[in-house]
Coordinates of C-alpha atoms and ligand atoms in Angstrom, one line a residue:
M1 CA -20.5 -53.4 -27.2
V2 CA -21.5 -53.8 -30.8
S3 CA -25.3 -53.6 -31.5
K4 CA -26.8 -56.7 -33.0
F5 CA -29.4 -56.6 -35.8
K6 CA -31.7 -59.4 -36.9
L7 CA -33.8 -60.6 -39.8
F8 CA -37.6 -60.0 -39.7
I9 CA -39.5 -63.0 -40.9
D10 CA -43.2 -63.8 -40.3
G11 CA -43.4 -61.1 -37.6
E12 CA -40.4 -62.3 -35.6
W13 CA -36.9 -60.8 -35.2
I14 CA -34.6 -63.8 -35.8
T15 CA -31.0 -64.8 -36.6
A16 CA -29.9 -66.3 -39.9
E17 CA -30.3 -70.0 -40.1
N18 CA -26.6 -70.7 -40.5
G19 CA -25.6 -68.3 -37.7
E20 CA -23.4 -66.2 -40.0
T21 CA -23.0 -62.4 -39.4
Y22 CA -21.0 -59.5 -40.8
Q23 CA -20.0 -56.1 -39.5
R24 CA -20.4 -52.7 -41.2
V25 CA -18.1 -49.7 -40.3
N26 CA -18.5 -46.0 -40.7
P27 CA -17.0 -44.9 -44.0
A28 CA -15.8 -41.7 -42.4
D29 CA -14.1 -43.6 -39.6
P30 CA -13.5 -47.3 -40.3
E31 CA -12.7 -47.8 -36.5
D32 CA -16.4 -47.0 -35.7
V33 CA -18.1 -50.4 -36.0
L34 CA -21.8 -49.8 -36.6
G35 CA -23.2 -53.2 -35.7
E36 CA -23.3 -56.9 -36.4
F37 CA -25.8 -57.9 -39.1
Q38 CA -27.2 -61.3 -40.2
K39 CA -25.8 -62.8 -43.3
G40 CA -29.0 -64.3 -44.5
N41 CA -28.9 -66.9 -47.3
K42 CA -31.2 -68.9 -49.7
Q43 CA -33.0 -70.8 -46.8
D44 CA -33.8 -67.6 -44.9
T45 CA -35.1 -65.9 -48.0
E46 CA -37.3 -68.9 -48.9
K47 CA -38.7 -68.8 -45.3
A48 CA -39.5 -65.1 -45.8
I49 CA -41.1 -65.8 -49.2
E50 CA -43.2 -68.5 -47.6
A51 CA -44.4 -66.1 -44.8
A52 CA -45.2 -63.4 -47.4
Q53 CA -47.1 -65.9 -49.5
F54 CA -49.2 -67.1 -46.5
A55 CA -50.0 -63.5 -45.5
F56 CA -51.0 -62.4 -49.0
E57 CA -54.7 -63.5 -48.9
D58 CA -55.6 -61.5 -45.8
W59 CA -53.5 -58.4 -46.7
S60 CA -54.8 -58.3 -50.3
E61 CA -58.4 -58.4 -49.0
T62 CA -57.8 -55.6 -46.5
P63 CA -59.4 -52.5 -48.0
A64 CA -56.7 -50.2 -49.4
P65 CA -57.7 -47.2 -47.3
K66 CA -57.2 -49.4 -44.2
R67 CA -53.8 -50.5 -45.5
A68 CA -53.0 -46.7 -45.8
K69 CA -53.5 -46.3 -42.0
Y70 CA -50.3 -48.3 -41.4
L71 CA -48.3 -46.0 -43.7
I72 CA -49.7 -42.9 -42.1
K73 CA -48.5 -44.2 -38.7
V74 CA -45.1 -44.9 -40.2
A75 CA -44.9 -41.4 -41.6
Q76 CA -45.6 -40.1 -38.2
F77 CA -42.9 -42.3 -36.6
L78 CA -40.4 -41.2 -39.3
T79 CA -41.2 -37.6 -38.6
E80 CA -40.6 -38.0 -34.9
Q81 CA -37.3 -39.9 -35.5
Q82 CA -36.0 -37.9 -38.4
D83 CA -32.9 -36.6 -36.7
V84 CA -32.0 -40.0 -35.1
L85 CA -32.5 -41.8 -38.5
A86 CA -30.4 -39.1 -40.3
R87 CA -27.5 -39.7 -37.9
Y88 CA -27.7 -43.4 -38.4
M89 CA -27.6 -42.8 -42.2
T90 CA -24.7 -40.5 -42.1
R91 CA -22.7 -43.0 -40.0
E92 CA -23.8 -45.8 -42.2
M93 CA -23.0 -44.4 -45.7
G94 CA -21.2 -41.1 -45.2
K95 CA -23.5 -38.4 -46.7
T96 CA -23.9 -35.1 -44.8
L97 CA -26.5 -34.8 -42.1
R98 CA -28.4 -32.3 -44.3
D99 CA -28.5 -34.8 -47.2
S100 CA -29.5 -37.6 -44.8
C101 CA -32.4 -35.5 -43.4
A102 CA -33.6 -35.0 -47.0
D103 CA -33.5 -38.8 -47.5
V104 CA -35.7 -39.3 -44.5
Q105 CA -38.0 -36.5 -45.6
E106 CA -38.4 -38.2 -49.0
A107 CA -39.5 -41.4 -47.1
I108 CA -42.0 -39.4 -45.1
D109 CA -43.4 -37.8 -48.3
L110 CA -43.6 -41.2 -49.9
A111 CA -45.5 -42.6 -47.0
Y112 CA -48.2 -39.9 -47.2
Y113 CA -48.4 -40.0 -51.0
A114 CA -48.7 -43.8 -51.1
A115 CA -51.3 -43.7 -48.3
A116 CA -53.4 -41.3 -50.4
E117 CA -53.1 -43.7 -53.4
G118 CA -55.0 -46.1 -51.1
K119 CA -58.1 -44.0 -51.7
R120 CA -57.5 -43.7 -55.4
L121 CA -56.6 -47.2 -56.4
G122 CA -58.9 -48.0 -59.2
G123 CA -59.3 -48.8 -62.8
Y124 CA -61.5 -47.1 -65.4
T125 CA -64.9 -47.6 -67.0
V126 CA -65.6 -47.3 -70.7
P127 CA -68.7 -48.0 -72.8
S128 CA -69.1 -51.5 -74.2
E129 CA -70.0 -52.1 -77.9
K130 CA -72.9 -54.2 -76.9
H131 CA -76.3 -53.6 -75.4
K132 CA -76.7 -54.3 -71.7
K133 CA -73.0 -54.9 -71.2
F134 CA -70.8 -53.1 -68.8
A135 CA -67.0 -52.8 -69.3
M136 CA -64.4 -51.8 -66.7
T137 CA -60.9 -52.4 -65.3
L138 CA -59.7 -53.0 -61.7
R139 CA -56.2 -52.8 -60.3
L140 CA -55.5 -55.9 -58.1
P141 CA -52.4 -56.8 -56.1
I142 CA -49.9 -59.1 -57.7
G143 CA -48.6 -61.3 -54.9
V144 CA -45.2 -61.4 -53.1
A145 CA -43.0 -58.5 -54.1
G146 CA -39.2 -59.0 -54.0
L147 CA -37.6 -55.6 -53.3
I148 CA -33.8 -55.1 -53.8
S149 CA -32.3 -51.8 -52.8
P150 CA -28.9 -50.0 -53.1
W151 CA -27.0 -48.1 -50.5
N152 CA -27.0 -44.5 -51.7
F153 CA -30.6 -43.8 -50.5
P154 CA -30.7 -46.1 -47.5
L155 CA -34.2 -45.1 -46.4
A156 CA -35.9 -43.4 -49.3
I157 CA -35.4 -46.2 -51.8
P158 CA -36.5 -49.1 -49.5
A159 CA -39.5 -46.9 -48.4
R160 CA -40.5 -46.1 -52.0
K161 CA -40.5 -49.8 -52.9
L162 CA -42.2 -51.0 -49.7
F163 CA -44.9 -48.3 -49.5
Y164 CA -46.2 -48.7 -53.1
A165 CA -46.1 -52.5 -52.9
L166 CA -48.0 -52.5 -49.6
I167 CA -50.6 -49.9 -50.5
C168 CA -51.4 -52.0 -53.6
G169 CA -52.0 -55.1 -51.4
N170 CA -48.8 -57.0 -52.0
T171 CA -46.8 -58.7 -49.3
T172 CA -43.1 -58.1 -49.4
V173 CA -39.5 -59.4 -48.8
L174 CA -37.0 -56.6 -48.6
K175 CA -33.3 -57.2 -49.3
P176 CA -31.3 -54.0 -48.6
A177 CA -27.8 -53.3 -49.7
S178 CA -25.2 -55.0 -47.5
D179 CA -23.5 -51.6 -46.9
T180 CA -26.6 -50.0 -45.4
P181 CA -28.6 -52.5 -43.4
I182 CA -29.4 -50.2 -40.4
C183 CA -31.8 -47.7 -42.1
A184 CA -33.7 -50.5 -43.7
T185 CA -33.9 -52.4 -40.4
K186 CA -35.2 -49.2 -38.7
L187 CA -37.8 -48.8 -41.3
V188 CA -39.1 -52.3 -40.9
E189 CA -39.0 -51.8 -37.1
L190 CA -41.4 -48.8 -37.6
L191 CA -43.7 -50.9 -39.8
D192 CA -43.7 -53.5 -37.1
K193 CA -44.4 -50.8 -34.4
A194 CA -47.3 -49.6 -36.6
G195 CA -48.9 -53.0 -36.2
I196 CA -48.5 -54.3 -39.8
P197 CA -49.8 -57.9 -39.8
K198 CA -47.2 -60.7 -39.5
G199 CA -45.7 -61.9 -42.8
V200 CA -46.7 -58.8 -44.7
V201 CA -43.3 -57.2 -44.4
N202 CA -40.2 -59.4 -44.2
L203 CA -36.5 -58.3 -44.1
V204 CA -33.6 -60.4 -45.1
T205 CA -30.1 -58.9 -45.0
G206 CA -27.3 -60.8 -46.7
P207 CA -25.4 -61.0 -50.0
G208 CA -27.1 -60.0 -53.3
E209 CA -25.9 -63.2 -55.0
S210 CA -27.8 -65.4 -52.5
V211 CA -30.6 -63.4 -50.9
G212 CA -31.3 -61.1 -53.9
M213 CA -30.9 -63.9 -56.5
T214 CA -33.3 -66.2 -54.6
L215 CA -36.0 -63.5 -54.8
V216 CA -35.3 -63.0 -58.5
K217 CA -35.5 -66.7 -59.4
D218 CA -38.3 -68.0 -57.0
K219 CA -41.5 -68.5 -58.9
R220 CA -43.5 -67.6 -55.8
V221 CA -42.3 -64.0 -56.3
P222 CA -44.2 -62.6 -59.3
V223 CA -42.8 -59.1 -59.1
V224 CA -39.3 -57.8 -58.5
S225 CA -38.3 -54.2 -58.0
F226 CA -34.5 -53.5 -58.2
T227 CA -32.5 -50.4 -58.0
G228 CA -28.7 -50.7 -58.5
H229 CA -26.0 -51.1 -61.0
K230 CA -26.9 -51.7 -64.7
D231 CA -24.8 -54.9 -64.9
T232 CA -26.6 -56.4 -61.9
G233 CA -29.9 -55.3 -63.5
A234 CA -29.0 -57.1 -66.7
T235 CA -28.2 -60.3 -64.8
I236 CA -31.5 -60.1 -62.9
L237 CA -33.4 -59.7 -66.1
Q238 CA -31.7 -62.8 -67.5
E239 CA -32.4 -64.9 -64.5
A240 CA -35.9 -63.9 -63.6
G241 CA -37.9 -65.8 -66.2
V242 CA -41.5 -64.7 -66.8
K243 CA -42.3 -62.2 -64.1
R244 CA -42.5 -58.5 -63.7
V245 CA -39.0 -57.0 -63.3
H246 CA -38.7 -53.3 -62.6
L247 CA -35.2 -51.9 -63.0
E248 CA -33.9 -48.5 -61.9
L249 CA -30.2 -48.4 -62.9
G250 CA -27.4 -45.8 -63.3
G251 CA -26.8 -42.6 -65.2
K252 CA -24.3 -40.3 -66.8
N253 CA -26.3 -37.2 -66.5
P254 CA -25.5 -34.1 -68.5
V255 CA -25.9 -30.4 -67.6
I256 CA -25.9 -28.2 -70.7
V257 CA -24.8 -24.6 -70.1
M258 CA -25.8 -22.4 -73.0
D259 CA -24.2 -19.0 -73.9
D260 CA -27.3 -17.2 -72.7
A261 CA -27.4 -19.0 -69.3
D262 CA -27.4 -17.4 -65.9
L263 CA -23.8 -18.7 -65.1
K264 CA -24.0 -18.2 -61.4
L265 CA -27.2 -20.3 -61.2
A266 CA -25.6 -22.9 -63.4
V267 CA -22.4 -23.0 -61.3
D268 CA -24.6 -23.6 -58.1
G269 CA -26.6 -26.3 -59.9
V270 CA -23.5 -28.2 -61.0
L271 CA -21.9 -27.9 -57.6
W272 CA -25.0 -29.3 -56.0
G273 CA -25.7 -32.0 -58.7
G274 CA -22.1 -33.0 -59.1
Y275 CA -20.8 -33.1 -55.5
E276 CA -23.8 -33.6 -53.2
T277 CA -23.8 -37.2 -51.8
S278 CA -20.2 -37.2 -53.0
G279 CA -21.5 -37.7 -56.5
Q280 CA -23.0 -41.1 -55.5
R281 CA -26.4 -40.5 -57.0
C282 CA -27.8 -42.2 -60.0
T283 CA -28.9 -38.7 -61.2
A284 CA -25.5 -37.0 -60.3
A285 CA -24.5 -34.2 -62.8
S286 CA -21.3 -35.9 -63.9
R287 CA -21.0 -34.3 -67.3
V288 CA -21.2 -30.5 -67.9
I289 CA -21.5 -29.5 -71.6
V290 CA -20.6 -25.9 -71.9
H291 CA -21.1 -23.6 -74.8
E292 CA -17.6 -22.6 -76.0
K293 CA -18.5 -18.9 -75.8
V294 CA -18.9 -19.0 -72.0
K295 CA -16.6 -22.0 -71.2
K296 CA -13.7 -20.0 -69.9
N297 CA -15.7 -17.9 -67.6
F298 CA -17.9 -20.7 -66.4
E299 CA -14.9 -22.9 -65.7
K300 CA -13.2 -20.2 -63.7
M301 CA -16.4 -19.6 -61.6
L302 CA -17.0 -23.3 -61.0
L303 CA -13.3 -24.1 -60.1
E304 CA -13.3 -21.4 -57.5
K305 CA -16.3 -23.0 -55.8
V306 CA -15.2 -26.6 -56.1
R307 CA -11.9 -25.6 -54.5
R308 CA -13.8 -24.3 -51.5
L309 CA -15.8 -27.5 -50.9
K310 CA -15.0 -28.9 -47.5
L311 CA -14.3 -32.6 -47.4
G312 CA -15.1 -34.2 -44.0
N313 CA -17.2 -36.3 -41.8
G314 CA -20.9 -35.8 -42.7
L315 CA -21.7 -35.4 -39.0
D316 CA -19.7 -32.1 -39.0
S317 CA -22.1 -29.3 -40.0
K318 CA -19.2 -27.6 -41.9
T319 CA -18.8 -30.5 -44.2
D320 CA -19.9 -30.2 -47.9
V321 CA -18.7 -33.5 -49.2
G322 CA -18.5 -36.7 -47.1
P323 CA -16.6 -40.0 -47.8
L324 CA -17.3 -42.6 -50.4
V325 CA -19.3 -45.6 -49.3
N326 CA -16.4 -48.0 -49.0
E327 CA -12.8 -48.7 -50.0
A328 CA -13.8 -50.4 -53.3
A329 CA -15.6 -47.2 -54.3
Q330 CA -12.6 -45.1 -53.4
K331 CA -10.4 -47.3 -55.5
K332 CA -12.8 -47.2 -58.4
V333 CA -12.9 -43.3 -58.4
A334 CA -9.1 -43.2 -58.2
K335 CA -8.9 -45.5 -61.2
Y336 CA -11.2 -43.3 -63.2
V337 CA -9.1 -40.2 -62.4
E338 CA -6.0 -42.0 -63.8
I339 CA -8.0 -43.1 -66.9
G340 CA -9.1 -39.4 -67.4
K341 CA -5.5 -38.1 -67.2
T342 CA -4.2 -40.8 -69.5
E343 CA -7.0 -40.0 -72.0
G344 CA -5.8 -36.4 -72.1
A345 CA -8.4 -34.6 -69.9
K346 CA -7.1 -31.6 -68.0
L347 CA -7.3 -32.0 -64.2
L348 CA -8.3 -28.6 -62.7
T349 CA -8.5 -29.6 -59.1
G350 CA -8.7 -32.7 -56.8
G351 CA -7.9 -36.1 -58.2
S352 CA -6.4 -37.7 -55.0
V353 CA -7.2 -39.6 -51.9
P354 CA -6.4 -37.1 -49.1
S355 CA -3.4 -38.4 -47.1
N356 CA -4.5 -37.0 -43.8
M357 CA -7.9 -38.6 -43.5
K358 CA -8.6 -42.1 -42.3
G359 CA -11.9 -42.7 -43.9
W360 CA -12.7 -43.5 -47.6
F361 CA -12.5 -39.9 -48.8
F362 CA -11.8 -38.6 -52.2
E363 CA -11.1 -34.9 -53.1
P364 CA -13.8 -33.1 -55.1
T365 CA -12.4 -33.4 -58.6
L366 CA -12.9 -31.3 -61.7
F367 CA -11.7 -32.2 -65.2
T368 CA -12.0 -30.0 -68.3
D369 CA -11.3 -30.2 -72.0
C370 CA -12.9 -33.7 -72.0
T371 CA -14.2 -35.1 -75.3
R372 CA -17.4 -37.1 -75.7
F373 CA -16.0 -40.6 -76.1
M374 CA -13.5 -40.5 -73.2
R375 CA -14.3 -43.1 -70.6
I376 CA -14.7 -40.5 -67.9
A377 CA -17.4 -38.9 -70.1
Q378 CA -19.1 -42.2 -70.8
E379 CA -19.0 -44.4 -67.8
E380 CA -20.6 -44.0 -64.4
I381 CA -17.9 -43.1 -61.9
F382 CA -20.2 -42.6 -58.8
G383 CA -17.9 -40.3 -57.0
P384 CA -17.2 -36.5 -56.7
V385 CA -15.8 -36.2 -60.2
V386 CA -17.3 -33.7 -62.8
S387 CA -16.1 -33.5 -66.4
L388 CA -16.5 -30.4 -68.5
L389 CA -17.0 -30.8 -72.3
P390 CA -17.1 -27.8 -74.7
A391 CA -19.9 -27.6 -77.3
L392 CA -20.2 -25.4 -80.4
D393 CA -24.0 -24.8 -80.2
L394 CA -27.2 -26.4 -78.9
S395 CA -27.3 -29.1 -81.6
D396 CA -23.7 -30.1 -80.7
A397 CA -24.5 -30.0 -77.0
L398 CA -27.5 -32.3 -77.5
N399 CA -25.5 -34.8 -79.6
I400 CA -22.9 -34.9 -76.8
A401 CA -25.5 -35.3 -74.2
N402 CA -27.2 -38.2 -76.0
C403 CA -24.1 -40.1 -77.0
V404 CA -24.0 -42.3 -73.8
E405 CA -25.7 -45.6 -73.2
Y406 CA -27.5 -44.1 -70.1
G407 CA -30.7 -42.0 -70.2
L408 CA -31.7 -41.1 -66.6
S409 CA -31.6 -37.3 -66.0
S410 CA -30.5 -34.2 -67.8
S411 CA -30.6 -30.4 -67.4
I412 CA -30.2 -27.3 -69.4
Y413 CA -29.4 -23.8 -68.3
T414 CA -30.6 -21.2 -70.8
R415 CA -32.8 -18.0 -70.9
S416 CA -34.3 -19.0 -74.2
I417 CA -37.7 -20.8 -74.2
K418 CA -36.8 -22.2 -77.6
N419 CA -33.6 -23.8 -76.4
A420 CA -35.4 -25.2 -73.4
I421 CA -38.2 -26.8 -75.5
V422 CA -35.8 -28.2 -78.1
A423 CA -33.8 -29.7 -75.2
V424 CA -36.9 -31.2 -73.6
N425 CA -37.9 -32.9 -76.9
K426 CA -34.4 -34.1 -77.9
L427 CA -32.7 -35.2 -74.6
Q428 CA -33.0 -38.9 -74.4
T429 CA -33.6 -39.1 -70.6
G430 CA -36.5 -39.9 -68.3
L431 CA -36.1 -36.6 -66.4
T432 CA -35.1 -33.2 -67.8
Y433 CA -34.7 -30.1 -65.6
I434 CA -34.7 -26.5 -67.0
N435 CA -32.5 -24.1 -65.1
S436 CA -32.1 -26.5 -62.3
S437 CA -29.7 -29.4 -61.7
T438 CA -30.1 -33.1 -62.6
I439 CA -31.0 -34.1 -59.1
G440 CA -34.0 -33.3 -56.9
S441 CA -37.0 -35.4 -57.9
E442 CA -40.4 -35.0 -56.2
V443 CA -42.5 -38.0 -55.1
Q444 CA -45.7 -37.1 -56.9
L445 CA -44.0 -37.3 -60.3
P446 CA -42.6 -40.4 -62.1
F447 CA -39.0 -41.2 -61.6
G448 CA -36.9 -43.4 -63.9
G449 CA -34.8 -43.5 -67.0
A450 CA -34.5 -44.4 -70.7
K451 CA -32.0 -46.5 -72.5
Q452 CA -29.7 -48.5 -70.2
S453 CA -30.9 -46.5 -67.1
G454 CA -33.8 -48.8 -66.6
N455 CA -37.1 -50.2 -67.9
T456 CA -39.7 -48.6 -65.6
R457 CA -41.0 -45.5 -63.8
E458 CA -41.4 -45.4 -60.0
D459 CA -43.3 -42.8 -57.9
G460 CA -46.5 -40.9 -58.5
P461 CA -49.3 -42.9 -60.2
E462 CA -46.6 -45.1 -61.9
G463 CA -45.8 -46.6 -58.5
V464 CA -49.3 -48.1 -58.4
R465 CA -48.9 -49.4 -62.0
Q466 CA -45.7 -51.2 -61.0
F467 CA -47.3 -53.2 -58.2
T468 CA -50.8 -54.0 -59.6
E469 CA -52.3 -56.4 -62.0
L470 CA -54.7 -54.8 -64.4
K471 CA -57.9 -56.9 -64.7
T472 CA -60.5 -56.2 -67.4
I473 CA -64.1 -57.1 -66.6
Y474 CA -67.1 -57.5 -68.8
I475 CA -70.5 -57.8 -67.2
D476 CA -73.2 -58.9 -69.7
Y477 CA -76.7 -58.4 -68.2
S478 CA -78.6 -58.9 -71.6
G479 CA -79.5 -62.5 -70.8
K480 CA -78.5 -63.6 -74.3
L481 CA -75.3 -64.7 -76.2
Q482 CA -73.7 -61.6 -77.7
K483 CA -70.8 -62.6 -80.0
A484 CA -67.8 -60.3 -80.3
F485 CA -67.4 -58.3 -83.6
T486 CA -70.9 -59.0 -84.8
D487 CA -73.9 -56.7 -84.7
Ligands
NDP1 P1 -25.5 -53.1 -57.0 O1 -26.2 -53.4 -58.3 O2 -24.2 -53.6 -56.7 O3 -26.4 -53.5 -55.7 C1 -27.7 -53.1 -55.6 C2 -28.5 -54.1 -54.8 O4 -28.5 -55.3 -55.5 C3 -27.8 -54.5 -53.5 O5 -28.8 -54.8 -52.5 C4 -27.0 -55.7 -53.8 O6 -26.7 -56.5 -52.7 C5 -28.0 -56.4 -54.7 N1 -27.3 -57.4 -55.6 C6 -26.0 -57.4 -56.0 N2 -25.8 -58.5 -56.8 C7 -27.0 -59.1 -57.0 C8 -27.5 -60.2 -57.7 N3 -26.6 -61.0 -58.5 N4 -28.8 -60.6 -57.7 C9 -29.6 -59.8 -56.9 N5 -29.3 -58.8 -56.2 C10 -28.0 -58.4 -56.2 O7 -25.5 -51.5 -57.0 P2 -24.9 -50.6 -55.9 O8 -25.4 -50.9 -54.5 O9 -23.4 -50.5 -56.1 O10 -25.6 -49.2 -56.2 C11 -25.1 -48.3 -57.0 C12 -25.8 -48.3 -58.4 O11 -27.2 -48.1 -58.2 C13 -25.3 -47.2 -59.3 O12 -25.1 -47.7 -60.6 C14 -26.5 -46.2 -59.3 O13 -26.6 -45.5 -60.5 C15 -27.7 -47.1 -59.1 N6 -28.8 -46.4 -58.6 C16 -29.9 -46.1 -59.4 C17 -30.9 -45.4 -58.9 C18 -32.1 -45.2 -59.8 O14 -33.2 -44.9 -59.3 N7 -32.0 -45.3 -61.1 C19 -30.9 -44.8 -57.6 C20 -29.8 -45.2 -56.8 C21 -28.7 -46.0 -57.3 P3 -25.3 -56.4 -51.9 O15 -25.3 -55.0 -51.3 O16 -25.4 -57.5 -50.9 O17 -24.3 -56.6 -52.9

């Protein structure tokens, strides 16, 4: 018996207006049907927007510390259900249970952090130029927030968007990726269980082109937060009109390994950053730029470890690398491997779809002798494929690192403080890690990219900025007309 999942609109769990549904299967085992989901459309989305708009007045007037109480309850529920949710996640998108647990943990941390922002939400006070005049700012909610999330962090990304929007006093319509509707639905169930007032949180599953685009275009939605592919982000920006549009997009993230690096540490970092989540992270370490003096040694050490990675079902505790999210992703990765070979990159290991596995698996793949303008060194593959590029020195390495259109994350392994600080200043990315891989952000710090990787920062205090309107207030208690820019 296939489980049935519903939309959540105005506090009710309901079916889509047109009665259409779709099924999602386990990417490690396409015979394992995970459930039947509502294929919402424009009408459902408009209904959700209307409910959110109606709920806005009461929710925005609820004191932020009181709004925080719902998030704390959700954090507690998430903690109690961490294992159950992680299993859903692994079945839903393939990543290993260890990786899924970390995704749930991120959602828990986000809930506590955002809840604490409820006590800090405020503006600043500065002196006025005039006598008997008071000048200050306030952070106010914006309105209905349209939240569009991808499939690779099925819980953490919807949680991040929802929790910040809610603590700031906005009401919400969440549209999760069609590949991962379960975790988003479970999260909304927990918000419902926590007693969040009706209409404050709405969930509409269904295609991006209809549900997502309705959120983008509807004038009753003044703020949209999107995480996904850069081309989708560009379309959204074009269609949105005058509203706040926050985009978190892809990456082609470099790890620089200098000749003075701790090579063992760098190998472990590349292994984790390049192959965790099967390379399906916006911050995945997909390019490794190695100083030519240590290239041979580094390559040998890395290859040994990549060959030992175990491909398999994420539910199996021995698995290092799970399947890709769907068949299209598997085909895309295979296509890029062929492009790499044609371009003259040397394939050291992997490069194929394993013949004896029925899911959408792809072997952990390592290329070497890549050059900076090869397509595999420029374009986001979003799979377990790492490309090594030699560099002459730090300056060459930084030029290679920066010669892509993305700018999300970067890393350098070096024992030299000078190298590290030069890299921090020169790498054109939103995040830079020293002696640590390109993945592994923490919720209390801003997250986001430069260049084509996006136009915003999420998390930490930036999360509050995304979802508030800054109001400037002047209070003149002099009792007389005081003209600006005059004595
Ligand atoms: P997509 O852009 O295809 O989809 C992301 C979301 O947008 C999904 O919910 C999707 O719905 C929806 N969508 C698709 N088309 C439209 C549209 N025309 N209008 C509105 N919404 C739409 O990306 P993927 O799901 O493939 O995610 C992978 C990408 O996300 C990668 O490029 C990755 O780098 C990036 N990413 C970035 C992160 C960051 O923080 N910078 C973090 C994680 C991922 P549906 O599923 O129904 O198609």
